[in-house]
Short mmCIF file of C-alpha atoms and ligand atoms in Angstrom, two decimals:
data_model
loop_
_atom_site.label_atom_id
_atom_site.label_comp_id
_atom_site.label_asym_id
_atom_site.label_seq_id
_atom_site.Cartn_x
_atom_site.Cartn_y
_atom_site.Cartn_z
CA UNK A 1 98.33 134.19 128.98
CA UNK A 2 99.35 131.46 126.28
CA UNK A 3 99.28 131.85 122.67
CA UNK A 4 95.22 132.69 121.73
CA UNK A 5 94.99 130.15 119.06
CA UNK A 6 92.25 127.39 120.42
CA UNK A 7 90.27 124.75 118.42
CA UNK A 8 87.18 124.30 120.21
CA UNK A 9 85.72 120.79 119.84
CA UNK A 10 81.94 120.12 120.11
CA UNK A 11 80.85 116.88 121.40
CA UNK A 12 77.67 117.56 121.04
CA UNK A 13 78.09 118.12 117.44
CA UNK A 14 79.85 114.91 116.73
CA UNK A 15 76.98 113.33 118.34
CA UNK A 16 74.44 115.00 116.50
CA UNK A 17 76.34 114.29 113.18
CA UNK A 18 76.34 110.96 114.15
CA UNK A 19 72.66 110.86 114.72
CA UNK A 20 72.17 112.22 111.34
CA UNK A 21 74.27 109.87 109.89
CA UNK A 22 71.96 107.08 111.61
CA UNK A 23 68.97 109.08 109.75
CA UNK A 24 70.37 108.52 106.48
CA UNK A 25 71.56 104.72 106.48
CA UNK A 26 68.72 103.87 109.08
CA UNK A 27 69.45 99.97 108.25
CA UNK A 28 73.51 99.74 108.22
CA UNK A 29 75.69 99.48 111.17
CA UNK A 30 77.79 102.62 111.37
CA UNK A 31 81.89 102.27 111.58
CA UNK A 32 82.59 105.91 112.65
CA UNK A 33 85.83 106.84 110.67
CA UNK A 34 88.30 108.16 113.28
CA UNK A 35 92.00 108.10 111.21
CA UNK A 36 94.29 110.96 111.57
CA UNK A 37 93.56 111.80 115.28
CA UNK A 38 90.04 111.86 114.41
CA UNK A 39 90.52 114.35 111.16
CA UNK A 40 92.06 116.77 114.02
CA UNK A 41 89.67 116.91 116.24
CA UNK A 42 91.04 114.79 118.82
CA UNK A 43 90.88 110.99 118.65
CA UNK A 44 89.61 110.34 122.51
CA UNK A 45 87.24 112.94 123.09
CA UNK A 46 85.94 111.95 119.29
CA UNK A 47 85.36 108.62 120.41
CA UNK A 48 83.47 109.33 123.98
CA UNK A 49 81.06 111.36 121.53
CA UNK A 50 80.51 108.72 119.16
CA UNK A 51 80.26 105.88 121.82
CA UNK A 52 76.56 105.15 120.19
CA UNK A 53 78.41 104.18 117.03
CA UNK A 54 78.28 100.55 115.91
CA UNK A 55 82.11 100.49 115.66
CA UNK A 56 85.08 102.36 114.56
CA UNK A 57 88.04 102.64 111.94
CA UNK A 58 91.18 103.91 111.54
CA UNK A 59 94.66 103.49 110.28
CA UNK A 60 97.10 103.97 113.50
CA UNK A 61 97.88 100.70 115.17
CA UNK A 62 98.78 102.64 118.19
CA UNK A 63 95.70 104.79 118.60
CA UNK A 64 93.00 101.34 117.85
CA UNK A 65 95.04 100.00 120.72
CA UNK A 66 95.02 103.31 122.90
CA UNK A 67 90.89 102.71 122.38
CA UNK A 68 91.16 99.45 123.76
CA UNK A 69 92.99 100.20 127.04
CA UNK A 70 90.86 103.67 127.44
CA UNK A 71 87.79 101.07 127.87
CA UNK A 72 86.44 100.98 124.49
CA UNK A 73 85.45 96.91 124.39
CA UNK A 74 82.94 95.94 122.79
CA UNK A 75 83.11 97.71 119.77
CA UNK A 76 84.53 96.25 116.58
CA UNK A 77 87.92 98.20 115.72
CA UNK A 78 88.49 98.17 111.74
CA UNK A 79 92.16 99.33 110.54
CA UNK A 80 91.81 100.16 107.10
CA UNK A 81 95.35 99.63 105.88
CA UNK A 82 95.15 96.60 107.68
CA UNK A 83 98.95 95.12 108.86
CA UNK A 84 101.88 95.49 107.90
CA UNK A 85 104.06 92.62 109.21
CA UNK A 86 103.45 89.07 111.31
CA UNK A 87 104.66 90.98 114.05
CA UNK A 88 101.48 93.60 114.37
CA UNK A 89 99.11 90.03 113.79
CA UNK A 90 99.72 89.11 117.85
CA UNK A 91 98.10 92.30 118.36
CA UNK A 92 95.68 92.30 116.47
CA UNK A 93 94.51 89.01 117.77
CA UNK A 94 95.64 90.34 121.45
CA UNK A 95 93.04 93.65 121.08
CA UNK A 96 90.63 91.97 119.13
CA UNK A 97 90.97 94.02 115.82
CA UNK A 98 89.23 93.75 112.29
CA UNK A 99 91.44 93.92 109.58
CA UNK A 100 91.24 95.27 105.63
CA UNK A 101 92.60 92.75 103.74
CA UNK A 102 93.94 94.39 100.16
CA UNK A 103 97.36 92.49 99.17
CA UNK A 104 98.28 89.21 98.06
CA UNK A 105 101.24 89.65 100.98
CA UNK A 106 98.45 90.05 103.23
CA UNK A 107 97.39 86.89 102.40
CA UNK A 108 100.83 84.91 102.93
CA UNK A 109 101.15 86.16 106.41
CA UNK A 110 97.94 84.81 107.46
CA UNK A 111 98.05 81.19 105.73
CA UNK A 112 100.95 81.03 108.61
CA UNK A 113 100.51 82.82 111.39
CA UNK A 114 99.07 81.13 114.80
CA UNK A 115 96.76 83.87 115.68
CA UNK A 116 92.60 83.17 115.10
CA UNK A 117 89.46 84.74 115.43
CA UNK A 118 90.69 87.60 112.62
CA UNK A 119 87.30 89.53 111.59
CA UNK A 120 88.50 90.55 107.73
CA UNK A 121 87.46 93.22 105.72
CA UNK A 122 88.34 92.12 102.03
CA UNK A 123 88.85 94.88 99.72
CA UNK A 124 88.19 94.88 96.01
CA UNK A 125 89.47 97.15 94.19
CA UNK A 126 86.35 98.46 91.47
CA UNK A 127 88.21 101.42 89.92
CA UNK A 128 89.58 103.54 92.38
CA UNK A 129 93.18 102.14 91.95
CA UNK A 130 94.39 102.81 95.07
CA UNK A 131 93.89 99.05 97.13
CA UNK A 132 92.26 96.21 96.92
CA UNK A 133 92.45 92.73 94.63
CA UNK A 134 90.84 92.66 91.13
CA UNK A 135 87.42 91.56 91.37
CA UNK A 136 88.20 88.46 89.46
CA UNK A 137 90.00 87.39 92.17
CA UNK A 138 87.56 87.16 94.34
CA UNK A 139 86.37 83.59 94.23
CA UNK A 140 89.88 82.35 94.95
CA UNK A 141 90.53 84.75 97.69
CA UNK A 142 86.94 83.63 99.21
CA UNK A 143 87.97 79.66 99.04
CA UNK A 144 91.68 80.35 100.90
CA UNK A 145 90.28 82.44 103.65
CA UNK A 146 87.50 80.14 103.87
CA UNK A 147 90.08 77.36 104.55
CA UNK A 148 92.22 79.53 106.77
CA UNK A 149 91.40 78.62 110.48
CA UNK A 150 92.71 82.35 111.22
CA UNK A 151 89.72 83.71 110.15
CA UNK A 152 86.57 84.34 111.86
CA UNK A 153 84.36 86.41 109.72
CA UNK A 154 84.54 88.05 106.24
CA UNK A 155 83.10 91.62 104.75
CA UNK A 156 83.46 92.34 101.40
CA UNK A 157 84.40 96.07 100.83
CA UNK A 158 85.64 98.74 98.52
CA UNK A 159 85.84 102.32 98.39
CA UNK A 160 84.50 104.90 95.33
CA UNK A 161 86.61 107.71 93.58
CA UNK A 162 84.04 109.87 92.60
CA UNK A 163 80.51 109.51 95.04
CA UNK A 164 81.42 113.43 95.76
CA UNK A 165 81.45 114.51 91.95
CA UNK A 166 77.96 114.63 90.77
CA UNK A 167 79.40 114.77 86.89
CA UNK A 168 81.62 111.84 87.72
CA UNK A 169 78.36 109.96 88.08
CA UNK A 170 78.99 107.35 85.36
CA UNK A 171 82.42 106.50 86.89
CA UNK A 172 80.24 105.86 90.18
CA UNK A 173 77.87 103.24 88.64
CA UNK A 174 80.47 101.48 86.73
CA UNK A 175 82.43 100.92 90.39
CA UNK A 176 78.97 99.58 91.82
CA UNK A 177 77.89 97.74 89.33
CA UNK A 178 81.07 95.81 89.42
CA UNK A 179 81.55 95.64 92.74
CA UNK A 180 77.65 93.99 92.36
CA UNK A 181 78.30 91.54 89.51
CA UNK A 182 81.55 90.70 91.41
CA UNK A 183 80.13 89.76 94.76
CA UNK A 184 77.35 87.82 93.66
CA UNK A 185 79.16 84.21 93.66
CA UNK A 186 78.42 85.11 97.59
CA UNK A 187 75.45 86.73 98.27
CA UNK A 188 75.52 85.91 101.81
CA UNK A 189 78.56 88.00 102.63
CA UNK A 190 78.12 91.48 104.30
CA UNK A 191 79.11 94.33 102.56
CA UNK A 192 80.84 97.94 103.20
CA UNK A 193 80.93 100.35 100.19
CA UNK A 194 79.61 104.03 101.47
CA UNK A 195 81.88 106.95 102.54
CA UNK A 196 80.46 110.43 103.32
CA UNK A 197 79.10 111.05 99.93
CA UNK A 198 77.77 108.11 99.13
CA UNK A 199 76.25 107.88 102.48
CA UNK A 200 74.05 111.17 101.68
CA UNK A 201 73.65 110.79 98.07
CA UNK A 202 73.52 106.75 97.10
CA UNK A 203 71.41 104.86 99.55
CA UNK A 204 72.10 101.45 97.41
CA UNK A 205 75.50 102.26 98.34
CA UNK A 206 74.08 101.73 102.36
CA UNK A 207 74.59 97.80 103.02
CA UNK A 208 75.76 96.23 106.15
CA UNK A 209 78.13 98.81 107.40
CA UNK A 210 79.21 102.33 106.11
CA UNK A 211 81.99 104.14 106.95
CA UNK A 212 81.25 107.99 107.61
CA UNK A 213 84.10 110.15 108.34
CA UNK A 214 83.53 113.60 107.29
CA UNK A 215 79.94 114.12 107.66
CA UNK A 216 80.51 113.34 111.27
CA UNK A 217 82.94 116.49 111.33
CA UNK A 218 79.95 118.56 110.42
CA UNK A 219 81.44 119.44 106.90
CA UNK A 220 80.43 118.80 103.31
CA UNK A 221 81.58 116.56 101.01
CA UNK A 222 80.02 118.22 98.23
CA UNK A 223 80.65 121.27 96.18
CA UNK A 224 76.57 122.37 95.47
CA UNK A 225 75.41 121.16 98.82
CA UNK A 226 76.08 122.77 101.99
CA UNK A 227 76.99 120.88 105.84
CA UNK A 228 73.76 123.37 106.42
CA UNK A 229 71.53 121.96 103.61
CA UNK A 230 72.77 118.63 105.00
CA UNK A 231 71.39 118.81 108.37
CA UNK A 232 75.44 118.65 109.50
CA UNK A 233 76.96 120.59 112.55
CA UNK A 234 80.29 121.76 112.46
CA UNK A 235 82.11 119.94 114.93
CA UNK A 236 85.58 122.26 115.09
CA UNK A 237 85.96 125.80 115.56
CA UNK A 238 89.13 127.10 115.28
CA UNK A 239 89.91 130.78 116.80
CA UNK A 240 92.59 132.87 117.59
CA UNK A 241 92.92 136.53 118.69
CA UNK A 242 93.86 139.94 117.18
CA UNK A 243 97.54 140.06 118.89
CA UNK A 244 98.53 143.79 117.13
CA UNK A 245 97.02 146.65 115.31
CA UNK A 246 99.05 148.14 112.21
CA UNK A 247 97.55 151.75 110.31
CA UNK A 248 99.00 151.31 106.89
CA UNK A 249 99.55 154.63 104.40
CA UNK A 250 98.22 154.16 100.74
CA UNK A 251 101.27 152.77 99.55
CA UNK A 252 102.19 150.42 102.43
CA UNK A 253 102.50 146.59 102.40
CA UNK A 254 101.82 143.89 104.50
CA UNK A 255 104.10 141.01 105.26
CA UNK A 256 105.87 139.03 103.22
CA UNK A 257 106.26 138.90 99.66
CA UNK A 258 104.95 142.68 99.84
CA UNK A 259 102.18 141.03 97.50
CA UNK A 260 99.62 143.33 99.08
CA UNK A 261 99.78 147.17 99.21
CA UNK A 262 97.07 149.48 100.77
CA UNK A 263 95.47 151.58 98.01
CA UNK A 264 93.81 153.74 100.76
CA UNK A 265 94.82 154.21 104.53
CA UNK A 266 94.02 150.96 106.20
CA UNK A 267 93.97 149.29 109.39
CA UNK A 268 95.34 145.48 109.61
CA UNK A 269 94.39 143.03 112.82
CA UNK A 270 97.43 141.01 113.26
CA UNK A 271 96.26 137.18 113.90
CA UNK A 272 97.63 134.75 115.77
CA UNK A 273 97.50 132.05 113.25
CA UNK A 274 99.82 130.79 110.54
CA UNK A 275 100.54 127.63 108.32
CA UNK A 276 102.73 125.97 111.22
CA UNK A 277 99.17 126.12 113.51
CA UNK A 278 97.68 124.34 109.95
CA UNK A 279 95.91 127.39 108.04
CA UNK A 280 96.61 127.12 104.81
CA UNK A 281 99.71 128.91 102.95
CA UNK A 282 97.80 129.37 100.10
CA UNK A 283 94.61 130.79 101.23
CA UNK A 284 94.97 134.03 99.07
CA UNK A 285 93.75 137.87 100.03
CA UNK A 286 90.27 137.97 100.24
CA UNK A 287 89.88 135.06 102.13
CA UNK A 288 87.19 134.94 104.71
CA UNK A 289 87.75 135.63 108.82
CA UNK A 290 85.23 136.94 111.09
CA UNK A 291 85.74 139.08 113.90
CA UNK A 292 82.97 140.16 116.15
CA UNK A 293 80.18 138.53 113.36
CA UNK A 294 81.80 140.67 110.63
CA UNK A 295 83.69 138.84 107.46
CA UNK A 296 86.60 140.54 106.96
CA UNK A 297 89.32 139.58 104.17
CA UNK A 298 92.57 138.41 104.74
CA UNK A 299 95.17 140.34 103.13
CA UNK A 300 98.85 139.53 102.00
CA UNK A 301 100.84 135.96 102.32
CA UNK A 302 99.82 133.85 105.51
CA UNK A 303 103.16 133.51 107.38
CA UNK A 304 104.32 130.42 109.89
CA UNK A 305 102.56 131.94 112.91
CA UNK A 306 100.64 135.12 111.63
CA UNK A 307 98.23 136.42 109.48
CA UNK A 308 96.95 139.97 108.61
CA UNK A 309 93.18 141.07 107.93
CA UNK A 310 91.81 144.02 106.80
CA UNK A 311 89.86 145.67 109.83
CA UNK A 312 89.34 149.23 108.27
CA UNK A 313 85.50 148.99 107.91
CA UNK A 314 85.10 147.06 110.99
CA UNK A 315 85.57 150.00 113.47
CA UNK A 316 84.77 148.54 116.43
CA UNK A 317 87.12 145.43 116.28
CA UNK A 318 89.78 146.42 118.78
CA UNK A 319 93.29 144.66 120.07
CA UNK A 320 92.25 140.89 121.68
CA UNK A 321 89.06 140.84 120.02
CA UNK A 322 88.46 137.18 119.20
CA UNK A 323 88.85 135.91 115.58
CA UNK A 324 87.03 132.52 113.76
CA UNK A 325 89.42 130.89 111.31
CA UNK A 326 86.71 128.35 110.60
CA UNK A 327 83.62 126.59 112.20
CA UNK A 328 80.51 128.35 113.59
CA UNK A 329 78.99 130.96 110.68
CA UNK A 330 82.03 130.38 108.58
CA UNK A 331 82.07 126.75 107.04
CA UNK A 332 85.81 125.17 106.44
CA UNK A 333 84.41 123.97 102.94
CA UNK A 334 84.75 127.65 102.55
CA UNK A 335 88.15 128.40 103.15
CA UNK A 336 89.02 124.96 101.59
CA UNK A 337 87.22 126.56 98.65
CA UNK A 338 90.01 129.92 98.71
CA UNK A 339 92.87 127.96 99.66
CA UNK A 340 92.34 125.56 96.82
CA UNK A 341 91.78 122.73 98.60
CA UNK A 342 89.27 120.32 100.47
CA UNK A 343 88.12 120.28 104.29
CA UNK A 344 89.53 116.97 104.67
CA UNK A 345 93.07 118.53 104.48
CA UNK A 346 92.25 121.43 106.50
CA UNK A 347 90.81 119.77 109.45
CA UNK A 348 93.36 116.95 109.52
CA UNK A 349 96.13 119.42 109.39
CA UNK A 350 95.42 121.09 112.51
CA UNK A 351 98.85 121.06 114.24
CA UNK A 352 99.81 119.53 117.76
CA UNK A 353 100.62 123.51 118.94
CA UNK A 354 96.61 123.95 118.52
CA UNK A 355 95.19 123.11 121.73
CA UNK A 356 91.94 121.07 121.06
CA UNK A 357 89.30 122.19 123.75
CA UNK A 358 86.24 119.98 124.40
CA UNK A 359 83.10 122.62 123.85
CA UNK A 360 80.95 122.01 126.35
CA UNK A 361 77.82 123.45 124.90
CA UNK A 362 74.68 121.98 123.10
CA UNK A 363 74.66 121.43 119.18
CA UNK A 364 71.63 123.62 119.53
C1 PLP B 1 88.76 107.85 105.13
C2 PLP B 1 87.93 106.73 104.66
C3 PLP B 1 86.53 106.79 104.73
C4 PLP B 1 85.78 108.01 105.19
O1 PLP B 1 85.59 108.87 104.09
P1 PLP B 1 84.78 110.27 104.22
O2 PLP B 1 84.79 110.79 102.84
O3 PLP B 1 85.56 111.09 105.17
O4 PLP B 1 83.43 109.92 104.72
C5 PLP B 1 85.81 105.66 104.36
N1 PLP B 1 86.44 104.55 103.89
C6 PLP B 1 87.79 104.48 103.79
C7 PLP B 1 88.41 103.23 103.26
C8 PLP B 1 88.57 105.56 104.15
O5 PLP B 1 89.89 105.48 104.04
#
């Protein structure tokens, strides 16, 4: 018997997401957001059950061309960081990929290079600070890849800070708004503004093409709306097994640190699941993890390949009894929420000794 610590993938999940996704921005073409090995779940069988998608986008050169050679076409490819050097632009042109445009250097490496037929995503940069040109560049930036025979098409894009935070609303607007008043010298261009969050919660945000990544994951990107409430599926379901059974005294502690102590006799499952599989460190005791439908709490510091839950009430949870770290009937926005973190971070951080297993059942 291996290790018991599985991540179940649901294709049928990622599909539905999808669907729901289409239900939301009925009139934009959908570039499913695959970076980071598909936010853990698995970049190929990801893409087999988003094939309905209107295109994808990522950040790995390597795994946009792995899509190409695994039979993947037709669809437009979008690498969000774009290149890096002249080199990568041969293959870019060779495996027909679209790339973000953000930097000036960017720029100089096209207005020489021999390759053509470059679909460009031009980002402007409305207030997130991360990439992207000012928005009174814009006009300039329009005339020289107008004029550069590398370049077959042009989408205007940017990307919003806050569309999660409902009280960062007025941060929100201001982005759009300028992101409006900035494009309008072109009105003809397509657009791509809309995440997750502003998928679900800014339809104005919807345009030509959006670019859902978590919602297809089947988690939440907000704090006071659930994947549930959503009409989301979770996607991932990570489980382990109980691999030992400790009785503790009043008195005793549990692992290390000794930052828990039993103030009544208790019994402790012993999980097969620690930070180095990807759960988090600093999920603290009290934590969620359900065994046989019952939350228990986790107790005491996760360790690199274990961690300990309090099993005294639930009696009838026994040695190999399956455990759910996250997924089905216990959302990762959850233990995001203990941990002090988001979903994003958990999923993504789902570690290569996690064998991803392609669920073969219905979404339901
Ligand atoms: C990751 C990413 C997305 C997807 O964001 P979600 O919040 O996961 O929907 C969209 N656009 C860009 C530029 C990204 O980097």
């Amino acid at each position: 018997m291996p290790r018991p610590i599985l991540a179940y993938i649901n294709q049928a999940a990622l599909a539905h997401n999808l669907s729901i996704t289409r239900r939301y921005a009925p009139h934009a073409r959908i570039t499913a957001v695959i970076k980071a090995n598909a936010y853990g779940h698995g970049l190929m069988q990801t893409a087999d059950a988003l094939k309905s998608t209107d295109g994808f986008a990522l950040l790995e050169l390597e795994a946009a061309i792995n899509l190409r050679d695994a039979g993947y076409n037709n669809l437009p490819i979008l690498l969000l960081e774009g290149f890096f050097s002249t080199h990568e632009l041969a293959l870019f042109e060779k495996y027909r990929l679209s790339t973000v445009i953000h930097h000036e250097e960017q720029i100089e490496m096209l207005a020489n290079c021999k390759q053509r037929g470059l679909n460009v995503f031009l980002k402007i940069n409305t207030g997130m600070n991360r990439l992207g040109f000012e928005p009174k560049c814009l006009p300039t930036l329009l005339e020289r890849l107008s004029a550069n025979p590398a370049i077959a098409g042009i989408t205007v894009m940017s990307h919003f800070a806050t569309a999660d935070e409902v009280s960062h609303n007025n941060n929100f607007m201001r982005q759009l708004q300028l992101f409006d008043k900035t494009t309008r010298i072109n009105p003809k261009l397509p657009h791509s503004l809309a995440n997750s969050a502003a998928i679900i919660r800014y339809p104005e945000t919807h345009r030509d093409w959006v670019r859902p990544g978590l919602m297809l994951y089947g988690a939440s990107p907000f704090s006071d709306q659930s994947a549930t409430e959503i009409g989301l599926i979770p996607a991932m379901m990570l489980t382990s097994k109980i691999i030992a059974i400790q009785h503790l005294k009043q008195g005793d502690q549990v692992g290390y640190g000794c930052n828990f102590q039993a103030d009544k006799p208790m019994r402790i499952g012993i999980v097969a699941c620690g930070y180095a599989d990807g759960y988090p460190r600093h999920a603290p005791t009290g934590t969620p993890v359900l065994i046989n439908n019952q939350r228990c709490r986790l107790v005491g510091r996760v360790s690199m390949d274990m961690l300990t839950v309090d099993i005294t009430e639930a009696t009838d949870v026994q040695l190999n009894n399956p455990v759910i770290l996250w997924g089905k009937g216990l959302p990762v926005e959850e233990i995001a929420h203990y941990a002090g973190t988001v979903s994003y971070e958990l999923l993504c951080a789902v570690s290569t000794r996690v064998k991803l297993v392609v669920e073969q059942v219905p979404a339901e």
